Tab-separated table of C-alpha atoms and ligand atoms in Angstrom:
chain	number	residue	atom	x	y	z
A	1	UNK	CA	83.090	131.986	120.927
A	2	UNK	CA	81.093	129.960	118.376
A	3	UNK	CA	78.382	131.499	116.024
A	4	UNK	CA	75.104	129.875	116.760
A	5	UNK	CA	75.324	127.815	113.390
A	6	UNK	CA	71.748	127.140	113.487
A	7	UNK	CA	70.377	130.180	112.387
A	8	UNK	CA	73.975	130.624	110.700
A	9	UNK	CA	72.739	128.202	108.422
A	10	UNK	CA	69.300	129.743	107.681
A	11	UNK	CA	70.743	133.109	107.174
A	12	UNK	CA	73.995	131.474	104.606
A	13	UNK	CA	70.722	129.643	102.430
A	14	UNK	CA	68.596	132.602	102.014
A	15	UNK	CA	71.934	134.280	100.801
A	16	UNK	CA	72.986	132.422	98.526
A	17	UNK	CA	69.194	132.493	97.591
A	18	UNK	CA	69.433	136.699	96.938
A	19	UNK	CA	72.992	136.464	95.284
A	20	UNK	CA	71.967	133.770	92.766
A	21	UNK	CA	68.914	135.700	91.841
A	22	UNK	CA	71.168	138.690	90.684
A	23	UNK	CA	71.583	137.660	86.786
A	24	UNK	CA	74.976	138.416	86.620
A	25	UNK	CA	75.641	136.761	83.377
A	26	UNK	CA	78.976	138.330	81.692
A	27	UNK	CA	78.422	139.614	79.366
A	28	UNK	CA	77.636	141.259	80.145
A	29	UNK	CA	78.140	141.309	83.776
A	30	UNK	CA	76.315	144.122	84.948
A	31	UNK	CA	77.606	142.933	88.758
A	32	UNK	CA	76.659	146.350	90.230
A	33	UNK	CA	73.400	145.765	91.492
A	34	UNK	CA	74.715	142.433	93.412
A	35	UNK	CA	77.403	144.865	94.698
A	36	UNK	CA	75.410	147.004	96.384
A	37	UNK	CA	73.461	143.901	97.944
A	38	UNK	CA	76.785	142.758	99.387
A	39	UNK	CA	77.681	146.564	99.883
A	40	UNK	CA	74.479	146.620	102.085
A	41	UNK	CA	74.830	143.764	104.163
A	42	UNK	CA	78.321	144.832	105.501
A	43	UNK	CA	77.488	148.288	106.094
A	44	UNK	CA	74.081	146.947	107.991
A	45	UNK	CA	76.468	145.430	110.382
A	46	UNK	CA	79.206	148.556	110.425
A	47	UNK	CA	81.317	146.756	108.166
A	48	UNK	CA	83.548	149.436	106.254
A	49	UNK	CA	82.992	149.199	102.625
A	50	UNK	CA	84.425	150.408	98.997
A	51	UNK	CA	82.121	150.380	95.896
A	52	UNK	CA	84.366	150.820	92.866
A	53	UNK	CA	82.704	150.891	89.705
A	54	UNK	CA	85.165	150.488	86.387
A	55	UNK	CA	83.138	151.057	83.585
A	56	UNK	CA	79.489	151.060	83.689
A	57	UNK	CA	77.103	148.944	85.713
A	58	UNK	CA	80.407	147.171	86.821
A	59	UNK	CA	81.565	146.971	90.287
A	60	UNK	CA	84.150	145.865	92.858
A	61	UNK	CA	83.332	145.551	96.443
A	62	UNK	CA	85.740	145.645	99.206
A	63	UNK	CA	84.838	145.862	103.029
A	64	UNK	CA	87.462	145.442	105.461
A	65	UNK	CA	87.297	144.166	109.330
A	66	UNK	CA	90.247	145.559	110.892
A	67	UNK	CA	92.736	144.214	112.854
A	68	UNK	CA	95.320	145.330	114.947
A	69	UNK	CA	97.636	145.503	112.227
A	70	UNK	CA	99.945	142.698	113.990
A	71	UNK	CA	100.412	140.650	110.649
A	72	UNK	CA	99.503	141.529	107.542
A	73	UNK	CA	95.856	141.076	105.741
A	74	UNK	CA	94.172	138.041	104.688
A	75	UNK	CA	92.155	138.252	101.674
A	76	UNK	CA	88.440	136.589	100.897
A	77	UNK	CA	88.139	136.741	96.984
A	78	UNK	CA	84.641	135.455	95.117
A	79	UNK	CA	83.640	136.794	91.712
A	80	UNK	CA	80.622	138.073	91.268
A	81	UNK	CA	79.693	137.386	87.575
A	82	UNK	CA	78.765	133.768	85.972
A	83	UNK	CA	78.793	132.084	82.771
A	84	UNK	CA	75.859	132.002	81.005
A	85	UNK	CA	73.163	129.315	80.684
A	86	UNK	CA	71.412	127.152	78.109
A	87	UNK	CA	67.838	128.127	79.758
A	88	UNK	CA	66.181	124.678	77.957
A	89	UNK	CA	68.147	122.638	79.664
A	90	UNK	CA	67.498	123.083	83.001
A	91	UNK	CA	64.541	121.186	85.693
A	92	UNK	CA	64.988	124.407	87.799
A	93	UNK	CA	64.904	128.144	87.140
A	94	UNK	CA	68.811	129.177	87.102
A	95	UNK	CA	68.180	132.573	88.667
A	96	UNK	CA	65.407	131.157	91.164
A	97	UNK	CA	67.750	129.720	94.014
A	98	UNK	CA	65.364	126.916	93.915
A	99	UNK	CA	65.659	123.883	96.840
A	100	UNK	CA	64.972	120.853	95.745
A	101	UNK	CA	66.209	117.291	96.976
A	102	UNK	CA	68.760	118.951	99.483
A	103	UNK	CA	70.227	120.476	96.871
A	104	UNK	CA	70.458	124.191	96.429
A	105	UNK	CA	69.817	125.103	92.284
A	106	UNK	CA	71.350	127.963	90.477
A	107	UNK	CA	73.870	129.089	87.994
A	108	UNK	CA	76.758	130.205	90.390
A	109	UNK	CA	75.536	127.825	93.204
A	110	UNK	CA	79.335	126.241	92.503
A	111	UNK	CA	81.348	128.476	90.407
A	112	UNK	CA	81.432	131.339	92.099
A	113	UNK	CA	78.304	132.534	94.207
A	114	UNK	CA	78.215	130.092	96.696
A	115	UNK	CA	82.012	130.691	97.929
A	116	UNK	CA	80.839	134.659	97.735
A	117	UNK	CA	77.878	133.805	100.148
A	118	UNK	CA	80.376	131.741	102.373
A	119	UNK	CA	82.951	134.403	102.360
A	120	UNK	CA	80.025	137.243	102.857
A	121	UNK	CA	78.526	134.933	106.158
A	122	UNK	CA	82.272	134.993	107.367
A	123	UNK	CA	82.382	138.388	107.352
A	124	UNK	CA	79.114	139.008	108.962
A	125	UNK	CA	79.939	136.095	111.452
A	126	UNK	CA	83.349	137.538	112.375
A	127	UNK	CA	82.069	141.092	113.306
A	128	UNK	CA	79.509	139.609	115.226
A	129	UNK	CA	81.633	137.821	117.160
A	130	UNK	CA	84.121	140.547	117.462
A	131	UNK	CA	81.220	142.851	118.346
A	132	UNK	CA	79.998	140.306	121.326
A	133	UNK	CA	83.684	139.487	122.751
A	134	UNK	CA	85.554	142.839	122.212
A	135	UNK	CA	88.240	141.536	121.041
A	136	UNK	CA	90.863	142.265	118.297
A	137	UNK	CA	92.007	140.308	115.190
A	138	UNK	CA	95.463	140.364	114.639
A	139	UNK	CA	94.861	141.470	110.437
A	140	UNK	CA	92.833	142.759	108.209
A	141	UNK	CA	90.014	140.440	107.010
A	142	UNK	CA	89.762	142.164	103.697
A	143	UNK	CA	86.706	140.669	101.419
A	144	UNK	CA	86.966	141.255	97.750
A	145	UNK	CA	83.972	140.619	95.228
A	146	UNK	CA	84.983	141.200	91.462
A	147	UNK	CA	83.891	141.791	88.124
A	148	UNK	CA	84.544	139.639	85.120
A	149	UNK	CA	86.129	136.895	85.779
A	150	UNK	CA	84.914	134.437	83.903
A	151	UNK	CA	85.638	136.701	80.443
A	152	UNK	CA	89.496	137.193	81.540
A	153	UNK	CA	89.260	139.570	84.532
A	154	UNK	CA	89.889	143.136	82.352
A	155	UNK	CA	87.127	144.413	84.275
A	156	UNK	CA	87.337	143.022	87.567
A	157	UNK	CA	90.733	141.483	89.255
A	158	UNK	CA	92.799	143.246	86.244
A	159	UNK	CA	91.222	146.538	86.600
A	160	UNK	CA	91.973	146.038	90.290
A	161	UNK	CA	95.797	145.058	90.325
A	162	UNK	CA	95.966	147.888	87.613
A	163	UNK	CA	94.067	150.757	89.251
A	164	UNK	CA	94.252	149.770	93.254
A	165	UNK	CA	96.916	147.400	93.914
A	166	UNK	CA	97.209	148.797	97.649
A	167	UNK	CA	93.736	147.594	98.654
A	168	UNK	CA	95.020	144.323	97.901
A	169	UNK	CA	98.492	144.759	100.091
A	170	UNK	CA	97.616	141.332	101.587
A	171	UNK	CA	99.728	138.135	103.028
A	172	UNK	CA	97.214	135.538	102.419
A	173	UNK	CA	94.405	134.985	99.967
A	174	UNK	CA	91.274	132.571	99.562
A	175	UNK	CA	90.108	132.332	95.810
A	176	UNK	CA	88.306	129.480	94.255
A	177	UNK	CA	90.393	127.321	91.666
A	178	UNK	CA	90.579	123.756	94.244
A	179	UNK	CA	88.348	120.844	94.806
A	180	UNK	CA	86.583	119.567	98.059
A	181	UNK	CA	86.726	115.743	96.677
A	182	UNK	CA	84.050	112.843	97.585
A	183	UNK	CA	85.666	110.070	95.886
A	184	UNK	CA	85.198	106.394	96.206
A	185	UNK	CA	84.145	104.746	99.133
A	186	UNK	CA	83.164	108.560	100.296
A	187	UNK	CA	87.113	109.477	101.144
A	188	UNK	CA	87.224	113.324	100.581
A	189	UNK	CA	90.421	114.820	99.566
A	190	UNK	CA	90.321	119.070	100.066
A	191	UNK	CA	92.810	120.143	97.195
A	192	UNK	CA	94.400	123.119	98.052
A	193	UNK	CA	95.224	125.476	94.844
A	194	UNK	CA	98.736	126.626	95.873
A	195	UNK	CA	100.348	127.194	91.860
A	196	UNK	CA	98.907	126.968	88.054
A	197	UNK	CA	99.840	126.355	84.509
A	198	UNK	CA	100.948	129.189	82.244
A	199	UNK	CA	99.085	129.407	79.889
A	200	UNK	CA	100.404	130.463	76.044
A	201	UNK	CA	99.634	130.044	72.412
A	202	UNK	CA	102.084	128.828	69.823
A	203	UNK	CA	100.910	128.921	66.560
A	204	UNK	CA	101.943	126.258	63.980
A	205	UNK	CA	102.278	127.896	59.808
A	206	UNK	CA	102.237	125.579	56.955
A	207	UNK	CA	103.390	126.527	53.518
A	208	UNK	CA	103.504	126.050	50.027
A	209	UNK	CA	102.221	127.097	46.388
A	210	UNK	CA	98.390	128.719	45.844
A	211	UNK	CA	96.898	127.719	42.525
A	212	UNK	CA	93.670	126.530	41.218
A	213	UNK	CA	92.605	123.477	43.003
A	214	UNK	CA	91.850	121.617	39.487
A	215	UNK	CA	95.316	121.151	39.223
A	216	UNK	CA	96.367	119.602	42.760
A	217	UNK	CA	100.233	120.452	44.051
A	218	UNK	CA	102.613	118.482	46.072
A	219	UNK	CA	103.825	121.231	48.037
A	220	UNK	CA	100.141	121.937	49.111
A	221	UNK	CA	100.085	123.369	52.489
A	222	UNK	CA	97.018	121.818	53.824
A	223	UNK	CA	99.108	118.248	53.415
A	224	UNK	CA	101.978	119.797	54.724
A	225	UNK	CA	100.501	121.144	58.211
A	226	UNK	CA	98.309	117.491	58.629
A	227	UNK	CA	102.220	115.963	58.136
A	228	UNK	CA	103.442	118.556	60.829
A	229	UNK	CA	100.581	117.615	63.990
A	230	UNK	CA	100.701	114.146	63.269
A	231	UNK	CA	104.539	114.265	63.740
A	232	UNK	CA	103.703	116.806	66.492
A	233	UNK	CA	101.067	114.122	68.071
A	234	UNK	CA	103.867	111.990	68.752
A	235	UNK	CA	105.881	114.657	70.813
A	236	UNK	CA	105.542	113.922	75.042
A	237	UNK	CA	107.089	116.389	76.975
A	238	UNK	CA	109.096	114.916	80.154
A	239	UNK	CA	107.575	114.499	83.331
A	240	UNK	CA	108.452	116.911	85.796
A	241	UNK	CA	107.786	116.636	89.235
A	242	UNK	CA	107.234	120.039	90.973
A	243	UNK	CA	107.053	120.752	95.012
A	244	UNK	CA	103.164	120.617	94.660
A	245	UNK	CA	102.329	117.862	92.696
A	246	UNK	CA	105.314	115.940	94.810
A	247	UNK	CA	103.148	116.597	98.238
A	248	UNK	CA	99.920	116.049	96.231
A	249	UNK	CA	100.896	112.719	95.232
A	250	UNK	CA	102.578	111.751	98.630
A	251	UNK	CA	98.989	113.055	100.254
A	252	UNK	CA	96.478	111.870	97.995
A	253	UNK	CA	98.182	108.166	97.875
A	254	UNK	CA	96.978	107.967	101.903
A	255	UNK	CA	93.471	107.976	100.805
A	256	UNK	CA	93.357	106.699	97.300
A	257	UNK	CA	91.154	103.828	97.053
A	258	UNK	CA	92.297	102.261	93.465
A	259	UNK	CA	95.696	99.864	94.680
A	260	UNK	CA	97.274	100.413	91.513
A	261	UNK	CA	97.230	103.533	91.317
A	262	UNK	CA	97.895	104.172	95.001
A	263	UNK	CA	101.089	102.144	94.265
A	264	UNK	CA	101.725	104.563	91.055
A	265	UNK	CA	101.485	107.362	93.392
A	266	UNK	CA	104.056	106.320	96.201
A	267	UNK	CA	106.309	104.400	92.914
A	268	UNK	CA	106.377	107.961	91.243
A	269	UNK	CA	107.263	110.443	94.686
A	270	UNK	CA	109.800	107.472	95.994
A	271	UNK	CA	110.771	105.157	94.028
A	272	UNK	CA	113.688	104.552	92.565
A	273	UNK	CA	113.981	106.003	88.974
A	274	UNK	CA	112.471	103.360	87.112
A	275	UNK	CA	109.985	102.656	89.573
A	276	UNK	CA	109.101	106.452	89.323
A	277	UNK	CA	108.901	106.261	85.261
A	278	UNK	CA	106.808	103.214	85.957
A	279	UNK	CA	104.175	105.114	87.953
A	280	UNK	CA	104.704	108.171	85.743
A	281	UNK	CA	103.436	106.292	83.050
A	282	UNK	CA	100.510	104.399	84.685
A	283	UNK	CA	99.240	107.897	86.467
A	284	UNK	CA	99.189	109.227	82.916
A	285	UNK	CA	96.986	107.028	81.565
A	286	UNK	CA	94.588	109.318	83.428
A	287	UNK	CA	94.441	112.919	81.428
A	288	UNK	CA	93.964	114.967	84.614
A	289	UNK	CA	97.226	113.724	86.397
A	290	UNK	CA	98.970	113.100	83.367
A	291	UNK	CA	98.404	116.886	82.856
A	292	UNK	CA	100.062	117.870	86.556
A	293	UNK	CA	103.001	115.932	85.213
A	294	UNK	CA	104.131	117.994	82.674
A	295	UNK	CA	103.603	120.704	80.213
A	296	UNK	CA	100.676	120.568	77.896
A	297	UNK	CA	100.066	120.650	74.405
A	298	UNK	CA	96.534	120.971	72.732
A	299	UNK	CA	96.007	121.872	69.603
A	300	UNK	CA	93.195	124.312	69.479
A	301	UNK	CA	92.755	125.884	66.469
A	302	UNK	CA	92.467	125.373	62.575
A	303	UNK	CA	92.506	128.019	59.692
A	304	UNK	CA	93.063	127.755	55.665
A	305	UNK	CA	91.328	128.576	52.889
A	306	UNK	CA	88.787	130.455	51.794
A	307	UNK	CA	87.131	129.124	48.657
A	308	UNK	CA	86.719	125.520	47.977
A	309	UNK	CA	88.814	125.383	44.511
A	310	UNK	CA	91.592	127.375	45.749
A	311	UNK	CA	94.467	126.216	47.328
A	312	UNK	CA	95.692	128.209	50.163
A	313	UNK	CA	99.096	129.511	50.129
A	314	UNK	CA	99.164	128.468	54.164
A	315	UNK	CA	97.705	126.840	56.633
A	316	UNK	CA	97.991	127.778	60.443
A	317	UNK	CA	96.781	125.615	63.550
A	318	UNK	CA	96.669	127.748	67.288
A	319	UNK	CA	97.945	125.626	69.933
A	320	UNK	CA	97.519	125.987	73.504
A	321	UNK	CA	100.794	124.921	75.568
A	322	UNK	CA	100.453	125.278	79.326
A	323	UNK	CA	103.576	125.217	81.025
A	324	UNK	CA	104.698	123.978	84.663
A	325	UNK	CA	105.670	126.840	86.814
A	326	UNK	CA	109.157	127.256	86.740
A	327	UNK	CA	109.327	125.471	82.959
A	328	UNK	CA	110.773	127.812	79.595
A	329	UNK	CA	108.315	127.969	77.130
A	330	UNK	CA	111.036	128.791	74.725
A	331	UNK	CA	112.534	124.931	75.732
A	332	UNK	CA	109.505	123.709	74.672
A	333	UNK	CA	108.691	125.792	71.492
A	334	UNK	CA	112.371	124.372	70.420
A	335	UNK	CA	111.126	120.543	71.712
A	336	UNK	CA	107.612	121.474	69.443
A	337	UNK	CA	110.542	122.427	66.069
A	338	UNK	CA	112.364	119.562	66.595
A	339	UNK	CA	109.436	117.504	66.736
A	340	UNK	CA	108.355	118.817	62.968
A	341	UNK	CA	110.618	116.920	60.034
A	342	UNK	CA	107.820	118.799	56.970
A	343	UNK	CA	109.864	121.429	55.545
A	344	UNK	CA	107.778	124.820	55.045
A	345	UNK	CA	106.610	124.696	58.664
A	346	UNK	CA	107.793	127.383	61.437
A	347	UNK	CA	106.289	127.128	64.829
A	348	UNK	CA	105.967	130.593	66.792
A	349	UNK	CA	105.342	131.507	70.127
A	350	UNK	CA	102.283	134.099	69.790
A	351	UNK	CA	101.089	134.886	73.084
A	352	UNK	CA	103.306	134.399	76.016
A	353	UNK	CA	101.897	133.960	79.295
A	354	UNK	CA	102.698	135.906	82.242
A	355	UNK	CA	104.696	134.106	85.221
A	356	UNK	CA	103.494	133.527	88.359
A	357	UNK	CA	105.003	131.947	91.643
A	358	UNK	CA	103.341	129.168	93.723
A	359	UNK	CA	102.179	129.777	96.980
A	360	UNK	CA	104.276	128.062	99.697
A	361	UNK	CA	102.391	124.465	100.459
A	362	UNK	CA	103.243	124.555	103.840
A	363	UNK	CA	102.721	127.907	104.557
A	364	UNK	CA	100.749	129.055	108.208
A	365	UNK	CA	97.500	129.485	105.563
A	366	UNK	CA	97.643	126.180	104.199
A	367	UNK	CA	97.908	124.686	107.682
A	368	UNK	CA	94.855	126.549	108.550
A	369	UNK	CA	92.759	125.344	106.023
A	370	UNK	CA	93.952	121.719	106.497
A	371	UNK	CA	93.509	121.854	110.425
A	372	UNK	CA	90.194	123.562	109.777
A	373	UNK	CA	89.074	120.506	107.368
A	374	UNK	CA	90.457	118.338	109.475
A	375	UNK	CA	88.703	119.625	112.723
A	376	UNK	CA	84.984	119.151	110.426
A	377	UNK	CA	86.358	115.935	109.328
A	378	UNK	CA	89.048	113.638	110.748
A	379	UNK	CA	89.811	111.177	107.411
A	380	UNK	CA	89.920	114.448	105.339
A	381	UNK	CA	93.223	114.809	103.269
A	382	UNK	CA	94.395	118.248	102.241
A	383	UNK	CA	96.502	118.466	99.706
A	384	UNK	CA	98.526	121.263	97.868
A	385	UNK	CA	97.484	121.137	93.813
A	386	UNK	CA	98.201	122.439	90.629
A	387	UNK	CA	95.924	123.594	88.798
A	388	UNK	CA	95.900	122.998	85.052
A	389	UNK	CA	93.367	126.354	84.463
A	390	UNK	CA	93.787	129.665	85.357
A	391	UNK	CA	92.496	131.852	88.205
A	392	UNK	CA	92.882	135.403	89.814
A	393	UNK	CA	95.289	133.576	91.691
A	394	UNK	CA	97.858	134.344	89.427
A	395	UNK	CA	97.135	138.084	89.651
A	396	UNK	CA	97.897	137.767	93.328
A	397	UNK	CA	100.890	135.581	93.639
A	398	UNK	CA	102.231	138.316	91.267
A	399	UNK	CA	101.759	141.118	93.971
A	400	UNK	CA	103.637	138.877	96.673
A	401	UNK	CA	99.986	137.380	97.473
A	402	UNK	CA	100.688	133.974	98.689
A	403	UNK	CA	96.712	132.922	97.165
A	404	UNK	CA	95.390	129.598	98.233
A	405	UNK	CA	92.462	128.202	95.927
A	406	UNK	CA	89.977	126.134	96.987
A	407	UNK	CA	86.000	124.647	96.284
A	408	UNK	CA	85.205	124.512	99.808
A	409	UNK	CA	82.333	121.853	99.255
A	410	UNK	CA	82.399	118.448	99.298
A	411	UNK	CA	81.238	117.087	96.245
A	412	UNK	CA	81.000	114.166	94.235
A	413	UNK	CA	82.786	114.607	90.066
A	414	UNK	CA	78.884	114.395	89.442
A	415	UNK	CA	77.759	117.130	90.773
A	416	UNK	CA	81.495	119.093	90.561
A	417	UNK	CA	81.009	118.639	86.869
A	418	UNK	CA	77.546	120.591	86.037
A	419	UNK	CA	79.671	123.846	87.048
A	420	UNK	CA	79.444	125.698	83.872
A	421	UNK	CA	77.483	123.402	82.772
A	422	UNK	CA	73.082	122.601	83.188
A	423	UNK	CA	71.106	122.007	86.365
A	424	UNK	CA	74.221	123.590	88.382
A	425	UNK	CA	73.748	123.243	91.781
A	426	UNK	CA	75.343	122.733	95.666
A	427	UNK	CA	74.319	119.727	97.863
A	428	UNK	CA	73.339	122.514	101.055
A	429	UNK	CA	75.142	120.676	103.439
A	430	UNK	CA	78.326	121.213	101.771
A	431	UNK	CA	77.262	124.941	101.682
A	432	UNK	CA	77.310	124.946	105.186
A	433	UNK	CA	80.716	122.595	105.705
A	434	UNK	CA	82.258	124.875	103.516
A	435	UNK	CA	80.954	128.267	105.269
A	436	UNK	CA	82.650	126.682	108.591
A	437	UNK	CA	85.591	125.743	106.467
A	438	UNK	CA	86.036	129.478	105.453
A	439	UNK	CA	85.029	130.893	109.069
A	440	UNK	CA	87.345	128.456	110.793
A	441	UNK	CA	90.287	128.669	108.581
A	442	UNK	CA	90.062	132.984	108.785
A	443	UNK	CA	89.493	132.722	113.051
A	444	UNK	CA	92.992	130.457	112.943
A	445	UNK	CA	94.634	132.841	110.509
A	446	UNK	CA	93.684	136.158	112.365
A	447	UNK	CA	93.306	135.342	115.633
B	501	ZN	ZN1	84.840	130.912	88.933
């Protein structure tokens, strides 16, 4: 049976609308009141529902459809919070869900309160259905709003995993973290998020005498660290092909309009060796695929002295090294040493990040959400990625979670780009493509 999408459409708008009116900018957060919006909309329809409030005027909602408990659940994750705005900058109110141009205005329109308004439609859409055909899924459709995400998750998906882990006993999971595409020529490519970087911090210590700065030093440490990252600006980890970024590359190459690089892309997953290298090195010209190819390294961070005729006794520089799943951070802390002739400089890993496993890329999920895309639109390519930031994601794949991320509108880097950023908004007929995306990928997955 197919929702009337019609007034499906009317009712996902005016939404979106009400969610992006909540100012839910963290900090501080204060989700709760959009919590019980979404608490009331579920329960209006008999949808069972859990408010769970962490800390004050924070929340976590979870409502549940059951199934018959044939397979296990699939999740629907959104965050509720956003980041915040520079108010001057914007044509259009960023709390007024203003329309304007086909476009639908607001901070959270893209990152996150338009997938929460597409997963909360689902719901509703789903029970209606269920309600009109009596029939029974064969999971759990569990839908999971959360706190805090976009200032690290302690009060939202970490308070979760920490304090509820069994509401989140789950097979499958749909988070944000991918891309719906428009690219050249209007191709669309639907990048799945199936695994992510690690993220850690290794910080970089220079040292050498203090001393009045009238009387300059050699062994000054401020020298010594610039010596250290330019040596350590030279350093280029290996490329390292993973299983996701092997099927993204073998996918995405099908649509990619630019022949060169389309020829990088098949040179690099089957070439030969030195055809591969070849591509390597071409696709790396460009910093977004040259960062899928191997691990990081950004520095980040400066500090040394403190007065301007002292001289500092060291000098430290933070930086951020994301790893490739499966790749030792040690192996490359020892790469970052060897890198560094300066004496008086020790590199230390300071924050390790936590593993995480990738989701299986050709998992029954995945193949919903490509079949779904596909059935909206034929030429669409789905393809497994990994992503170089971090998600909730993580925090599932970690409880046996196979999480799949994705931005389920189509969008051109334009308008993908004023996430976090001014005049955020959603063309609103990728809202609705990507409310049928959701729908049609959970009716394949539970039925
Ligand atoms: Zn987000």
């Amino acid at each position: 049976m197919n929702p009337d999408w019609k007034s499906a459409e009317a009712e996902t708008v005016t939404r979106l609308r009400e969610i992006i009116q909540f100012d839910t900018t963290n900090p501080p957060g204060n989700e709760l009141p959009l919590a019980r919006y979404l608490e009331s909309a579920l329960t209006a329809e008999g949808i069972e529902t859990t408010l769970l409030e962490p800390t004050k005027n924070r929340a976590q909602l979870i409502a549940r459809i059951s199934g018959s408990g044939a397979k296990r659940p699939v999740i629907l994750l959104a965050h509720m919070d956003v980041v915040g705005v520079e108010r001057q900058r914007w044509t259009h109110d960023p709390f007024g869900g203003e329309i304007a141009d086909g476009y639908l205005y607001g901070r959270g329109a893209i990152d996150d309160k338009g997938m929460l308004a597409a997963n909360l439609m689902t719901m509703l859409l789903v029970k209606r259905m269920l309600t009109a055909t009596g029939e029974t899924l064969s999971r759990d459709i569990v839908f999971v709003a959360t706190s805090d995400e976009e200032a690290g998750g302690e009060w939202g998906m970490g308070w979760l995993v920490a304090n509820h882990p069994r509401l989140l006993d789950a097979e499958f999971a749909l988070n944000e973290g991918g891309r719906t595409r428009i690219i050249e020529g209007g191709h669309t490519y639907l990048a799945v998020q199936s695994a992510e970087k690690i993220s850690h911090v290794v910080t970089v210590t220079a040292r050498g005498s203090a001393g009045h700065a009238a009387i300059p030093l050699p062994d000054n440490a401020i020298f010594r660290l610039g010596r250290a990252l330019e040596q350590l600006s030279r350093h280029v980890e290996p490329v390292t092909l993973t299983d996701t970024t092997r099927l993204f590359f073998s996918r995405l190459l099908g649509i990619w309009p630019n022949p060169q690089q389309k020829k990088a892309m098949h040179d690099l997953v089957l070439g030969n060796r030195a055809a591969s290298e070849h591509g390597a090195a071409l696709l790396s010209e460009t910093p977004v695929f040259n960062a899928v190819l191997r691990n990081g390294i950004s520095p980040a961070m400066l500090r040394a002295g403190k007065q301007f005729n002292v001289i500092p006794d060291s000098a430290v520089a933070d930086f951020n090294v994301r790893t490739l799943p499966g790749q030792s951070i040690d192996e490359v802390v020892e790469r970052m040493r060897a890198a560094v002739r300066e004496p008086h400089v020790t590199l230390e890993l300071t924050h390790r990040g936590e593993e995480a496993p990738a989701s299986d890329p050709e998992s029954p999920m995945f193949h919903a959400i490509a079949s779904a895309a596909r059935e909206l639109n034929p030429a669409i390519a789905a393809v497994p990625y990994l992503s170089t930031g971090v998600t909730d994601s993580a925090r599932l794949r970690r409880l046996d979670v196979k999480a799949y991320g994705i931005l389920p509108f189509p969008m051109a880097q334009e308008d993908e780009e004023r996430m976090h950023g001014n005049d955020e908004r959603v063309p609103i007929a990728s809202l609705h493509f990507g409310t049928r995306l959701i729908f049609r990928s959970i009716e394949l997955i539970a039925r």
